[in-house]
mmCIF file of C-alpha atoms in Angstrom:
data_model
loop_
_atom_site.group_PDB
_atom_site.id
_atom_site.type_symbol
_atom_site.label_atom_id
_atom_site.label_comp_id
_atom_site.label_asym_id
_atom_site.label_seq_id
_atom_site.Cartn_x
_atom_site.Cartn_y
_atom_site.Cartn_z
ATOM 1 C CA MET F 12 0.305 -0.289 -0.340
ATOM 2 C CA VAL F 13 1.258 3.455 -0.568
ATOM 3 C CA LYS F 14 0.707 5.866 1.716
ATOM 4 C CA GLN F 15 -0.767 8.954 0.957
ATOM 5 C CA SER F 16 -0.580 11.769 2.491
ATOM 6 C CA ASN F 17 -1.488 14.003 4.670
ATOM 7 C CA GLY F 18 -3.837 17.200 3.751
ATOM 8 C CA GLN F 19 -2.469 17.569 0.579
ATOM 9 C CA MET F 20 -3.502 17.205 -3.169
ATOM 10 C CA ALA F 21 -1.236 15.166 -5.031
ATOM 11 C CA ILE F 22 -1.125 17.709 -7.809
ATOM 12 C CA ASP F 23 -2.087 21.108 -6.558
ATOM 13 C CA LEU F 24 -2.153 23.720 -10.409
ATOM 14 C CA HIS F 25 -1.671 27.662 -10.012
ATOM 15 C CA ASN F 26 -1.747 29.481 -12.971
ATOM 16 C CA VAL F 27 -0.878 27.128 -15.371
ATOM 17 C CA GLN F 28 0.667 28.847 -18.520
ATOM 18 C CA LYS F 29 2.506 28.731 -21.632
ATOM 19 C CA MET F 30 3.175 30.950 -24.286
ATOM 20 C CA TYR F 31 5.395 29.324 -26.901
ATOM 21 C CA ARG F 32 7.393 31.155 -29.915
ATOM 22 C CA GLY F 33 6.029 35.358 -28.046
ATOM 23 C CA LYS F 34 2.957 33.928 -30.604
ATOM 24 C CA VAL F 35 0.849 30.581 -29.395
ATOM 25 C CA HIS F 36 -1.051 31.042 -26.296
ATOM 26 C CA ALA F 37 -0.949 27.316 -25.807
ATOM 27 C CA LEU F 38 -1.945 27.465 -22.046
ATOM 28 C CA ARG F 39 -3.942 30.519 -20.101
ATOM 29 C CA GLY F 40 -3.769 30.563 -16.419
ATOM 30 C CA ILE F 41 -4.460 27.096 -14.954
ATOM 31 C CA ASP F 42 -5.854 26.137 -12.289
ATOM 32 C CA MET F 43 -6.146 22.399 -10.736
ATOM 33 C CA GLN F 44 -6.590 19.855 -7.965
ATOM 34 C CA VAL F 45 -5.449 16.335 -7.828
ATOM 35 C CA HIS F 46 -6.325 14.573 -5.103
ATOM 36 C CA PRO F 47 -4.761 11.501 -3.735
ATOM 37 C CA GLY F 48 -5.508 7.975 -4.391
ATOM 38 C CA GLU F 49 -7.452 9.473 -6.954
ATOM 39 C CA ILE F 50 -8.191 8.792 -10.450
ATOM 40 C CA PHE F 51 -8.670 11.828 -12.041
ATOM 41 C CA GLY F 52 -9.314 12.657 -15.874
ATOM 42 C CA LEU F 53 -8.550 15.085 -18.505
ATOM 43 C CA LEU F 54 -9.683 15.729 -21.167
ATOM 44 C CA GLY F 55 -10.517 18.281 -24.380
ATOM 45 C CA PRO F 56 -10.269 18.745 -28.003
ATOM 46 C CA ASN F 57 -6.729 18.033 -30.036
ATOM 47 C CA GLY F 58 -4.715 21.807 -29.498
ATOM 48 C CA ALA F 59 -6.868 22.223 -25.628
ATOM 49 C CA GLY F 60 -3.067 22.042 -24.317
ATOM 50 C CA LYS F 61 -3.348 18.878 -22.418
ATOM 51 C CA SER F 62 0.108 17.432 -23.349
ATOM 52 C CA THR F 63 1.970 20.422 -23.001
ATOM 53 C CA LEU F 64 0.550 20.997 -19.210
ATOM 54 C CA VAL F 65 1.200 16.928 -18.748
ATOM 55 C CA LYS F 66 4.764 18.058 -20.258
ATOM 56 C CA ILE F 67 5.103 20.860 -17.519
ATOM 57 C CA MET F 68 4.292 18.944 -14.477
ATOM 58 C CA MET F 69 7.559 16.301 -16.211
ATOM 59 C CA THR F 70 9.761 19.825 -16.926
ATOM 60 C CA VAL F 71 9.613 18.480 -20.055
ATOM 61 C CA VAL F 72 8.221 21.653 -21.730
ATOM 62 C CA ARG F 73 9.723 25.084 -19.395
ATOM 63 C CA PRO F 74 6.506 26.961 -18.598
ATOM 64 C CA THR F 75 5.511 31.032 -19.619
ATOM 65 C CA GLN F 76 4.915 31.473 -16.140
ATOM 66 C CA ALA F 77 3.165 28.892 -13.457
ATOM 67 C CA SER F 78 3.732 27.724 -9.347
ATOM 68 C CA GLY F 79 2.573 24.231 -7.618
ATOM 69 C CA THR F 80 3.254 21.402 -6.377
ATOM 70 C CA MET F 81 2.754 17.377 -6.809
ATOM 71 C CA LEU F 82 3.226 15.453 -4.035
ATOM 72 C CA GLY F 83 3.560 18.270 -1.231
ATOM 73 C CA ARG F 84 6.838 20.101 -3.009
ATOM 74 C CA PRO F 85 6.676 22.636 -5.989
ATOM 75 C CA VAL F 86 6.032 21.216 -9.547
ATOM 76 C CA GLY F 87 9.531 20.742 -11.379
ATOM 77 C CA HIS F 88 11.006 18.902 -7.711
ATOM 78 C CA LYS F 89 13.645 16.202 -8.694
ATOM 79 C CA PRO F 90 13.717 13.787 -5.807
ATOM 80 C CA THR F 91 9.746 14.416 -6.218
ATOM 81 C CA LEU F 92 9.630 13.021 -9.818
ATOM 82 C CA GLY F 93 11.759 9.824 -9.083
ATOM 83 C CA ARG F 94 8.064 9.035 -7.774
ATOM 84 C CA VAL F 95 6.061 9.839 -10.328
ATOM 85 C CA GLY F 96 5.570 7.612 -13.503
ATOM 86 C CA TYR F 97 4.825 8.956 -16.938
ATOM 87 C CA LEU F 98 3.451 7.707 -19.423
ATOM 88 C CA PRO F 99 4.295 9.882 -22.580
ATOM 89 C CA GLU F 100 1.853 9.917 -26.008
ATOM 90 C CA HIS F 101 3.666 8.844 -28.854
ATOM 91 C CA HIS F 102 6.134 6.900 -27.143
ATOM 92 C CA ARG F 103 9.900 5.672 -28.744
ATOM 93 C CA PHE F 104 11.133 2.028 -27.666
ATOM 94 C CA PRO F 105 14.417 1.524 -28.905
ATOM 95 C CA GLN F 106 13.724 -1.422 -31.685
ATOM 96 C CA TYR F 107 16.067 -3.799 -30.865
ATOM 97 C CA LEU F 108 15.122 -4.319 -27.234
ATOM 98 C CA THR F 109 13.211 -6.701 -26.189
ATOM 99 C CA GLY F 110 10.161 -6.038 -23.555
ATOM 100 C CA ALA F 111 11.271 -6.771 -20.381
ATOM 101 C CA GLN F 112 14.535 -5.007 -21.624
ATOM 102 C CA VAL F 113 13.173 -1.644 -22.351
ATOM 103 C CA LEU F 114 11.040 -1.786 -18.474
ATOM 104 C CA ASP F 115 15.068 -3.587 -16.751
ATOM 105 C CA PHE F 116 16.650 -0.243 -18.830
ATOM 106 C CA TYR F 117 14.131 2.808 -17.534
ATOM 107 C CA ALA F 118 13.939 1.301 -14.303
ATOM 108 C CA ALA F 119 18.395 0.929 -14.224
ATOM 109 C CA MET F 120 18.369 4.998 -15.480
ATOM 110 C CA ALA F 121 15.145 5.640 -11.972
ATOM 111 C CA ASN F 122 18.027 4.588 -10.202
ATOM 112 C CA VAL F 123 16.424 1.111 -9.161
ATOM 113 C CA SER F 124 18.701 -2.128 -7.712
ATOM 114 C CA ARG F 125 18.368 -5.009 -9.916
ATOM 115 C CA THR F 126 17.084 -6.928 -7.827
ATOM 116 C CA GLU F 127 13.952 -5.138 -7.622
ATOM 117 C CA ARG F 128 13.937 -4.358 -10.848
ATOM 118 C CA ARG F 129 13.351 -7.700 -11.856
ATOM 119 C CA ARG F 130 11.637 -8.798 -9.804
ATOM 120 C CA ARG F 131 8.876 -5.772 -11.148
ATOM 121 C CA THR F 132 9.797 -6.293 -15.205
ATOM 122 C CA ALA F 133 8.126 -9.905 -14.752
ATOM 123 C CA GLU F 134 5.162 -9.114 -12.019
ATOM 124 C CA LEU F 135 4.472 -6.478 -14.386
ATOM 125 C CA LEU F 136 4.751 -8.295 -17.464
ATOM 126 C CA ASP F 137 2.046 -10.593 -16.133
ATOM 127 C CA VAL F 138 -0.111 -7.655 -15.229
ATOM 128 C CA VAL F 139 -0.604 -5.138 -19.063
ATOM 129 C CA GLY F 140 -0.922 -9.621 -20.305
ATOM 130 C CA MET F 141 2.483 -9.071 -21.312
ATOM 131 C CA SER F 142 4.054 -11.911 -20.348
ATOM 132 C CA GLU F 143 4.187 -14.472 -23.182
ATOM 133 C CA TRP F 144 6.220 -11.776 -25.268
ATOM 134 C CA ALA F 145 8.801 -10.274 -22.645
ATOM 135 C CA ASN F 146 11.839 -11.754 -24.814
ATOM 136 C CA LYS F 147 9.670 -10.982 -28.608
ATOM 137 C CA LYS F 148 12.027 -7.544 -29.449
ATOM 138 C CA ILE F 149 9.580 -4.019 -29.226
ATOM 139 C CA SER F 150 9.990 -4.034 -33.385
ATOM 140 C CA SER F 151 7.936 -6.817 -34.234
ATOM 141 C CA TYR F 152 5.037 -5.716 -31.230
ATOM 142 C CA SER F 153 1.908 -3.814 -33.085
ATOM 143 C CA LYS F 154 0.837 -0.135 -31.462
ATOM 144 C CA GLY F 155 -1.596 -1.957 -28.623
ATOM 145 C CA MET F 156 1.448 -3.673 -26.943
ATOM 146 C CA LEU F 157 3.837 -0.939 -27.294
ATOM 147 C CA GLN F 158 0.999 0.807 -24.613
ATOM 148 C CA ARG F 159 1.161 -1.747 -22.472
ATOM 149 C CA VAL F 160 4.158 -2.166 -22.147
ATOM 150 C CA GLY F 161 5.021 2.026 -22.423
ATOM 151 C CA LEU F 162 2.608 1.037 -19.167
ATOM 152 C CA ALA F 163 3.968 -1.380 -17.928
ATOM 153 C CA GLN F 164 7.615 1.169 -17.416
ATOM 154 C CA ALA F 165 5.926 3.969 -16.237
ATOM 155 C CA LEU F 166 4.974 1.650 -12.893
ATOM 156 C CA MET F 167 8.653 0.528 -12.970
ATOM 157 C CA ASN F 168 9.929 2.934 -10.158
ATOM 158 C CA ASP F 169 7.268 2.231 -8.087
ATOM 159 C CA PRO F 170 4.779 5.816 -7.488
ATOM 160 C CA GLN F 171 2.967 7.348 -5.406
ATOM 161 C CA LEU F 172 1.874 9.984 -8.899
ATOM 162 C CA VAL F 173 1.241 8.659 -12.068
ATOM 163 C CA LEU F 174 0.796 10.182 -15.499
ATOM 164 C CA LEU F 175 -0.775 8.711 -18.263
ATOM 165 C CA ASP F 176 -0.847 10.636 -21.709
ATOM 166 C CA GLU F 177 -3.614 9.164 -23.567
ATOM 167 C CA PRO F 178 -3.512 5.352 -22.860
ATOM 168 C CA THR F 179 -5.457 3.781 -24.298
ATOM 169 C CA ASP F 180 -4.514 5.350 -27.851
ATOM 170 C CA GLY F 181 -4.327 2.561 -30.354
ATOM 171 C CA VAL F 182 -5.718 -0.464 -26.904
ATOM 172 C CA ASP F 183 -8.193 -3.200 -29.430
ATOM 173 C CA PRO F 184 -11.637 -3.379 -26.108
ATOM 174 C CA VAL F 185 -10.016 -5.807 -23.728
ATOM 175 C CA GLY F 186 -6.049 -4.417 -23.723
ATOM 176 C CA ARG F 187 -8.656 -1.500 -22.738
ATOM 177 C CA ARG F 188 -10.986 -3.222 -20.236
ATOM 178 C CA GLU F 189 -7.262 -4.460 -18.509
ATOM 179 C CA ILE F 190 -5.653 -1.441 -17.954
ATOM 180 C CA ARG F 191 -9.528 -0.033 -16.655
ATOM 181 C CA ASP F 192 -8.288 -2.731 -14.198
ATOM 182 C CA VAL F 193 -4.986 -2.093 -13.655
ATOM 183 C CA LEU F 194 -5.648 1.472 -13.108
ATOM 184 C CA VAL F 195 -8.245 0.522 -10.954
ATOM 185 C CA ARG F 196 -5.714 -1.318 -8.370
ATOM 186 C CA LEU F 197 -3.173 1.222 -8.303
ATOM 187 C CA ARG F 198 -6.470 3.789 -6.513
ATOM 188 C CA ASP F 199 -6.335 0.438 -4.534
ATOM 189 C CA GLU F 200 -3.224 0.353 -3.672
ATOM 190 C CA GLY F 201 -3.368 4.283 -3.114
ATOM 191 C CA ARG F 202 -1.746 5.872 -5.944
ATOM 192 C CA THR F 203 -2.992 8.678 -7.868
ATOM 193 C CA VAL F 204 -4.131 8.155 -11.536
ATOM 194 C CA PHE F 205 -4.056 11.140 -13.048
ATOM 195 C CA LEU F 206 -5.302 10.253 -16.851
ATOM 196 C CA ASN F 207 -5.695 12.318 -20.218
ATOM 197 C CA SER F 208 -7.648 10.678 -22.683
ATOM 198 C CA HIS F 209 -9.596 10.896 -25.550
ATOM 199 C CA LEU F 210 -11.985 8.340 -25.521
ATOM 200 C CA LEU F 211 -14.625 10.176 -22.664
ATOM 201 C CA SER F 212 -16.398 6.629 -22.476
ATOM 202 C CA GLU F 213 -13.108 4.983 -20.538
ATOM 203 C CA LEU F 214 -12.471 8.024 -18.450
ATOM 204 C CA GLU F 215 -15.834 7.952 -17.539
ATOM 205 C CA LEU F 216 -15.439 4.674 -16.388
ATOM 206 C CA VAL F 217 -12.447 5.487 -13.569
ATOM 207 C CA CYS F 218 -12.526 8.596 -13.062
ATOM 208 C CA SER F 219 -13.911 9.536 -9.841
ATOM 209 C CA ARG F 220 -13.148 13.854 -10.691
ATOM 210 C CA VAL F 221 -12.541 15.423 -14.911
ATOM 211 C CA ALA F 222 -11.219 19.202 -15.467
ATOM 212 C CA ILE F 223 -11.353 19.681 -19.482
ATOM 213 C CA LEU F 224 -9.468 22.062 -21.067
ATOM 214 C CA VAL F 225 -10.400 24.074 -24.042
ATOM 215 C CA GLN F 226 -8.334 26.779 -25.861
ATOM 216 C CA GLY F 227 -5.942 26.888 -22.420
ATOM 217 C CA GLU F 228 -8.383 26.571 -19.866
ATOM 218 C CA VAL F 229 -10.467 25.125 -18.052
ATOM 219 C CA ALA F 230 -13.927 25.869 -18.845
ATOM 220 C CA MET F 231 -15.142 22.822 -16.104
ATOM 221 C CA GLN F 232 -13.631 21.124 -12.921
ATOM 222 C CA GLY F 233 -15.041 18.267 -10.290
ATOM 223 C CA SER F 234 -16.489 14.911 -10.178
ATOM 224 C CA LEU F 235 -19.482 13.756 -12.868
ATOM 225 C CA ASP F 236 -22.088 14.181 -9.579
ATOM 226 C CA ASP F 237 -21.021 17.650 -9.114
ATOM 227 C CA LEU F 238 -21.341 18.729 -13.024
ATOM 228 C CA THR F 239 -24.692 17.007 -13.655
ATOM 229 C CA SER F 240 -26.191 18.874 -10.599
ATOM 230 C CA GLU F 241 -28.870 20.842 -12.809
ATOM 231 C CA SER F 242 -29.230 17.911 -15.369
ATOM 232 C CA ARG F 243 -30.768 15.918 -13.019
ATOM 233 C CA ARG F 244 -33.757 14.947 -14.323
ATOM 234 C CA TYR F 245 -36.730 11.238 -14.050
ATOM 235 C CA GLU F 246 -37.988 9.819 -17.428
ATOM 236 C CA ILE F 247 -41.684 8.426 -17.400
ATOM 237 C CA LEU F 248 -42.673 6.861 -20.280
ATOM 238 C CA ILE F 249 -46.292 6.263 -21.168
ATOM 239 C CA LEU F 250 -48.855 4.821 -23.759
ATOM 240 C CA GLY F 251 -50.864 7.747 -25.668
ATOM 241 C CA SER F 252 -51.097 11.350 -24.778
ATOM 242 C CA PRO F 253 -50.992 12.419 -21.214
ATOM 243 C CA PRO F 254 -53.499 13.030 -18.834
ATOM 244 C CA GLY F 255 -54.758 16.594 -18.559
ATOM 245 C CA TRP F 256 -54.579 17.194 -14.468
ATOM 246 C CA VAL F 257 -50.599 16.839 -16.381
ATOM 247 C CA LYS F 258 -50.381 19.165 -18.737
ATOM 248 C CA GLU F 259 -51.514 21.522 -16.110
ATOM 249 C CA ASN F 260 -48.588 20.417 -14.260
ATOM 250 C CA ALA F 261 -46.565 23.657 -14.158
ATOM 251 C CA ASP F 262 -43.487 21.137 -12.897
ATOM 252 C CA VAL F 263 -43.957 18.577 -15.308
ATOM 253 C CA ARG F 264 -42.947 18.847 -19.035
ATOM 254 C CA HIS F 265 -44.335 16.447 -21.891
ATOM 255 C CA GLU F 266 -43.109 15.587 -25.158
ATOM 256 C CA PRO F 267 -44.880 13.281 -27.505
ATOM 257 C CA VAL F 268 -42.407 10.454 -28.503
ATOM 258 C CA GLY F 269 -43.110 9.011 -32.080
ATOM 259 C CA VAL F 270 -47.047 8.205 -32.832
ATOM 260 C CA ASP F 271 -48.227 6.394 -28.850
ATOM 261 C CA ARG F 272 -46.178 7.324 -26.767
ATOM 262 C CA THR F 273 -44.886 10.331 -24.263
ATOM 263 C CA ARG F 274 -42.067 10.929 -22.307
ATOM 264 C CA LEU F 275 -43.312 13.444 -19.327
ATOM 265 C CA VAL F 276 -39.865 15.229 -17.643
ATOM 266 C CA MET F 277 -39.362 16.426 -14.145
ATOM 267 C CA GLN F 278 -36.220 18.396 -13.124
ATOM 268 C CA GLY F 279 -34.574 17.017 -9.407
ATOM 269 C CA ALA F 280 -31.778 14.129 -8.157
ATOM 270 C CA GLU F 281 -34.516 13.365 -6.167
ATOM 271 C CA PRO F 282 -36.875 10.824 -5.932
ATOM 272 C CA GLY F 283 -39.790 12.085 -3.703
ATOM 273 C CA PRO F 284 -41.492 13.954 -6.074
ATOM 274 C CA VAL F 285 -42.440 11.957 -8.803
ATOM 275 C CA GLN F 286 -43.907 8.723 -6.471
ATOM 276 C CA PRO F 287 -46.821 10.219 -6.234
ATOM 277 C CA ILE F 288 -47.565 10.961 -9.568
ATOM 278 C CA VAL F 289 -46.505 7.638 -10.950
ATOM 279 C CA ASP F 290 -49.747 6.266 -8.461
ATOM 280 C CA ARG F 291 -51.610 8.991 -10.344
ATOM 281 C CA LEU F 292 -51.277 8.103 -12.798
ATOM 282 C CA ARG F 293 -51.338 4.278 -11.978
ATOM 283 C CA SER F 294 -54.838 4.878 -10.328
ATOM 284 C CA ASP F 295 -56.451 7.082 -14.385
ATOM 285 C CA GLY F 296 -55.026 3.532 -15.302
ATOM 286 C CA THR F 297 -52.576 5.602 -17.429
ATOM 287 C CA THR F 298 -49.733 2.555 -18.985
ATOM 288 C CA ILE F 299 -46.234 4.102 -17.145
ATOM 289 C CA VAL F 300 -43.768 1.996 -20.095
ATOM 290 C CA SER F 301 -40.944 2.735 -17.907
ATOM 291 C CA LEU F 302 -39.347 5.381 -14.832
ATOM 292 C CA GLN F 303 -35.902 6.191 -14.942
ATOM 293 C CA PRO F 304 -33.391 9.060 -13.103
ATOM 294 C CA VAL F 305 -31.790 10.026 -16.135
ATOM 295 C CA ARG F 306 -28.660 12.974 -16.471
ATOM 296 C CA GLU F 307 -26.467 14.008 -18.501
ATOM 297 C CA ASN F 308 -22.586 12.215 -19.584
ATOM 298 C CA LEU F 309 -19.615 12.953 -20.172
ATOM 299 C CA GLU F 310 -19.639 13.719 -23.309
ATOM 300 C CA ASP F 311 -22.742 14.755 -23.153
ATOM 301 C CA LEU F 312 -19.953 17.284 -20.321
ATOM 302 C CA PHE F 313 -17.802 17.974 -23.024
ATOM 303 C CA LEU F 314 -20.495 18.953 -26.725
ATOM 304 C CA ARG F 315 -21.046 22.195 -24.068
ATOM 305 C CA ALA F 316 -18.153 22.932 -22.583
ATOM 306 C CA VAL F 317 -16.625 22.700 -25.954
ATOM 307 C CA THR F 318 -19.914 24.901 -28.154
ATOM 308 C CA ASP F 319 -19.376 28.659 -27.953
ATOM 309 C CA PRO F 320 -22.629 29.494 -26.599
ATOM 310 C CA SER F 321 -22.956 32.719 -28.873
ATOM 311 C CA THR F 322 -22.924 30.385 -32.015
ATOM 312 C CA GLY F 323 -23.930 27.112 -31.058
ATOM 313 C CA LYS F 324 -20.470 26.189 -32.919
ATOM 314 C CA ALA F 325 -17.362 24.688 -31.464
ATOM 315 C CA TYR F 326 -14.449 27.029 -30.561
ATOM 316 C CA LYS F 327 -12.429 27.405 -32.902
ATOM 317 C CA PRO F 328 -8.446 25.919 -32.427
ATOM 318 C CA GLY F 329 -6.435 29.615 -30.926
ATOM 319 C CA ALA F 330 -9.084 31.592 -30.804
ATOM 320 C CA ALA F 331 -9.565 32.306 -26.971
ATOM 321 C CA ARG F 332 -12.619 31.907 -24.782
ATOM 322 C CA ASN F 333 -14.715 34.175 -22.658
ATOM 323 C CA GLY F 334 -12.646 37.356 -24.879
ATOM 324 C CA GLY F 335 -9.678 36.813 -23.247
ATOM 325 C CA ALA F 336 -6.352 37.038 -25.118
ATOM 326 C CA SER F 337 -5.436 35.578 -28.409
#
């Protein structure tokens, strides 16, 4: 079990900015907090600044301006980086090495002892489902296999914080499920996982909190429950037209579904107000086809975040949101 920080954020960033060549404003003042022991999802359209932010945290890219901490120490603190595992988006391994040699090489660079490297190499190759390919050269691997080995190398130093940039890119559905299982296992061990991905359905399955970047700014940040609270509602599907008393009830919205059904909608997350409506529908002899709680999913949130309300279209790459700097 990995020891968690006492009350400290695993990642606590403030006013992170990055300007390339004095022209391209990639990040426009990012504030972001990641709790210890959680899986945190970072998402956004292409060009939003996701990979730039990850690279700044790993000191691959120098920020124009930034303050904050990782694992309680200032971003860039070298001893702290030794407790961080990292999988870049476009990683490249030497083609002449085998999978086992790749893990041993990268672990050696992280000062992992030889005995520990051997033990963890066998263990992690098994965890990511690559044991049978351990002694085969990287040149024979598919994209999905490379992603699996990449995830294993990010864990070789027994990290407390793991930063993964598109870890399921090129991985088939079975492999994505296995990687999700690994991420959940890391969380259950007390590790923090920072996950950058385009696959919204994958993030929704494993993340407790997310942040959505749009044009270098945080458009939304929080738990899915908090971010979708205003969209929560109950939907009752009935046969035929709604009774007259439903049409007169200001708390119940009704809309036709096909030629012979009607959907009744009640805003709110609490089931209590729905019960009298259901009871009266039954007493009237109305056939209830279904009753279900509904809320926005992560795709809905994403589309809402990346859409300019003034035009109804996605924000154009390079254009600032809310009239910010361009």
